[in-house]
Every structure is written in structure tokens, then in C-alpha cells.
Amino acid sequence: MEFDPVIRGLERVYSKLISKQRLNREDGLELLQTTNILGLGYLANEQKRAITGNQVFYNNNAHINYTNVCKVRCGLCAFAKDPGEKGSYTMTIEEVVNKAGQFADQGVTEIHIVGGIHPDLPFTYYLDMIRKTKERAPQVSLKAFTAAEYDYFAQIENLPVLDILKTLKEAGLSFITGGGAENFSPRVREIICPGKLSGERWLEIHRTAHQLGIPTNANVLYGIIETDEELIDHLLALRALQDETKGFMALIPTAFHPKNTKFENLTPASAFRTLKVIAVARLILDNFKYIKAYWVSSSPQVAQMALSFGANDLDGVVREEKIYHTAGATSPQMQTEQQLIGMIHELGLQAVERDTYYHVIKTVFPSK
């Protein structure tokens, strides 16, 4: 048998990586379009190992989706309902607080709170939700709302988003989710989410949060109608903001799920595409320490594979997730801590429980 060099066809990019040259748009496209998936994975995995070694992170988290009522009704979304539509719901503040309290009593360290753009709820609803949840569970980090929600809060209050963020931070907000980013291309947004905030506005809101000392995550959606160029440009825009603020914690690449959306005829992203996007993100985003293999979106099996393609975070236990599952995600609603640790140990890697800010809570080493 003859063995090809693992990086065949990727030698030019490899030479840039070993000489510590930053990759550019052309490099990103070359990587995204390569058929040498093992070579791409090798490069991304080596980059990851240089940053966090054999550590793979997870957290004890829970999701609360407080309402599915949304006036924007993006074509990409299967979760949203109109007010009064069958299946629509809105939790009371007390229901949110009680659920958060139950999660906190189970040892959850982070609660992820997002919902729709509800046309009738006042800003005080969101403010009281954060304040009262923090009072009930002071030890828990509240990672709440997307940039689209913050944009809406600023509109209904007729205030700069800076003031909105300051007020919520004082009430107990710890962190901002990466949702609503989708793809920053105006062409893509006009087709999949024309009523949602622009990519520029998303970046502006996250920049403002970083300036206030509120860390955030960033998302990228793939497997919908984006071109390779648009995907790379999205990553480069995130990299530029991270250069400026250093406020992003992690990137969450999320696969589009077409079921029950206006794009139901699209074929879901393949495992091949998922591994490529994660690997390319690791190589392009040289200033992001953490890249998630979000098992809710990709399946636990593909997420586990992604840990050898540049990802170093499995998100967490989750417990209950509605947005992706409404769109046909077939992943489980939760993974137990032992299941996550097992996925990591099967690869011979260290399982590291973290808090929201990536402080280590405990490390579980694989048995020899």
C-alpha cells in the first residue's frame, strides 16, 4: 500500500499555519471546498490541541424557551407561532422562575433563556424575569436573549441598546447567547429572515455588550442557502470583532433543520458539511478559544466526531430544547453528564466540566 501525505492538496495552507500566518478569505474557501476531509480534520485538530490540549468542555446547563409567540416569523424558523395560534404559549414570570429554581436545585450552573419576539409583552416582563430568577437562583449564570430580542427591547423602550443592556446586567444578566446571527450576508437575510435585525446590527449589539463587560457567544448557521463565500465572510466578520473586543467566548456552528419551515424542500446539512464547517471555523477563527460541537443541532454521534475536527466543547446537558426539535431535530432532549463524559472518553480525551465563563469545575480523566 502507498500512503498519501495526509495534507495532500492543503500544503499551501499548512505552510501558512506552521509559520503562524493568519488565514485569509481565499484560504478559507480552499479549506471549505477541499475533498480531503481527513487532512482538514488533522489541521483543525492540531490547532485545537495547541490551544486547549486534550480538554473537551461541557457544562451542567438547562434551556428555558419562555414563549414561542413571535411577530417576525422568519422563514427559517419552525418554532414561532402567532398570538392565539394553536400550540402558542407564553410562560408567566412565576413559571419561568419556578422552572429555573427546579433546575438550580438539580445543580445546574447555567440557564439559557430565549424566546420569540412577542408583540405584546412589556420590557418589564423581561427585566422582572431576570431579576426574580436571579433572586431565586443567585448561584446560577443567566445566559439570556439573542441580539434580535435586545434590538426589540430597545425599540419598544425607545432607548439605545446600551441602556437596555446596562439595566439587564444590573438585574442579574450574566451572558448573551449567540442566536440571531444566522449568516450576516444581506442576500441570505433577505430570503431567510427579512424581518430580523441586520448582520451589522447584530455585530453592533454584541460589540456594545463586550464594552460593558458582558461576554457573549456567536453563532453561524449553515446548510440553508449560504454560499461558501458568505459562510467564510461571516466567520471573518466575527474574527474582526473579536480582534477589537475580545468579548466572544465560543462559536456555535448550527446546522439548519428544514422540517416545518418555509425551506422544507432543502436537504439537511450532511455530516461531511458539519465537520468541514467546524474544522474551517477552528482554522479561520484563530482568536476564538472554544468552538462547540452542538449535539442538539448535529446529533450526538456527529458532535462526537467533531471533537476530532477542531471542536473542544460539547455544550452541555441542556435538559429541554424546543427550537431545534420543532424543526425536526432527532437528537435527544438531553444528554446526561455521564453520556457526555463517555463521548469524550471514548476518544481518549479529558472531560472538563466548566461554568459559563470556562472556569474549570472538575476534570474527569479517561481510564488508561
XYZ file of N, CA and C in Angstrom, residues 224-225 256 258-268:
42
model
N -28.282 26.035 4.712
C -29.541 26.623 4.230
C -29.298 27.099 2.788
N -29.099 28.369 2.545
C -28.891 28.834 1.161
C -27.577 29.587 1.016
N -28.833 23.885 9.837
C -30.234 24.225 9.582
C -31.077 22.955 9.520
N -34.669 21.810 8.219
C -35.710 22.368 7.357
C -37.147 21.967 7.689
N -37.347 20.909 8.464
C -38.706 20.408 8.697
C -39.577 21.487 9.334
N -40.816 21.621 8.831
C -41.809 22.578 9.344
C -41.405 24.038 9.131
N -40.505 24.299 8.186
C -40.131 25.672 7.841
C -40.503 25.934 6.383
N -40.283 27.170 5.920
C -40.540 27.518 4.517
C -39.515 26.890 3.575
N -38.484 26.295 4.142
C -37.417 25.691 3.336
C -37.406 24.172 3.502
N -38.609 23.613 3.632
C -38.734 22.184 3.914
C -38.165 21.320 2.790
N -38.049 21.893 1.587
C -37.547 21.113 0.451
C -36.027 20.979 0.457
N -35.342 21.710 1.322
C -33.881 21.620 1.364
C -33.437 20.320 2.017
N -32.343 19.780 1.520
C -31.742 18.603 2.139
C -30.934 19.053 3.360
N -31.133 18.426 4.515
C -30.354 18.836 5.697
C -28.858 18.716 5.458
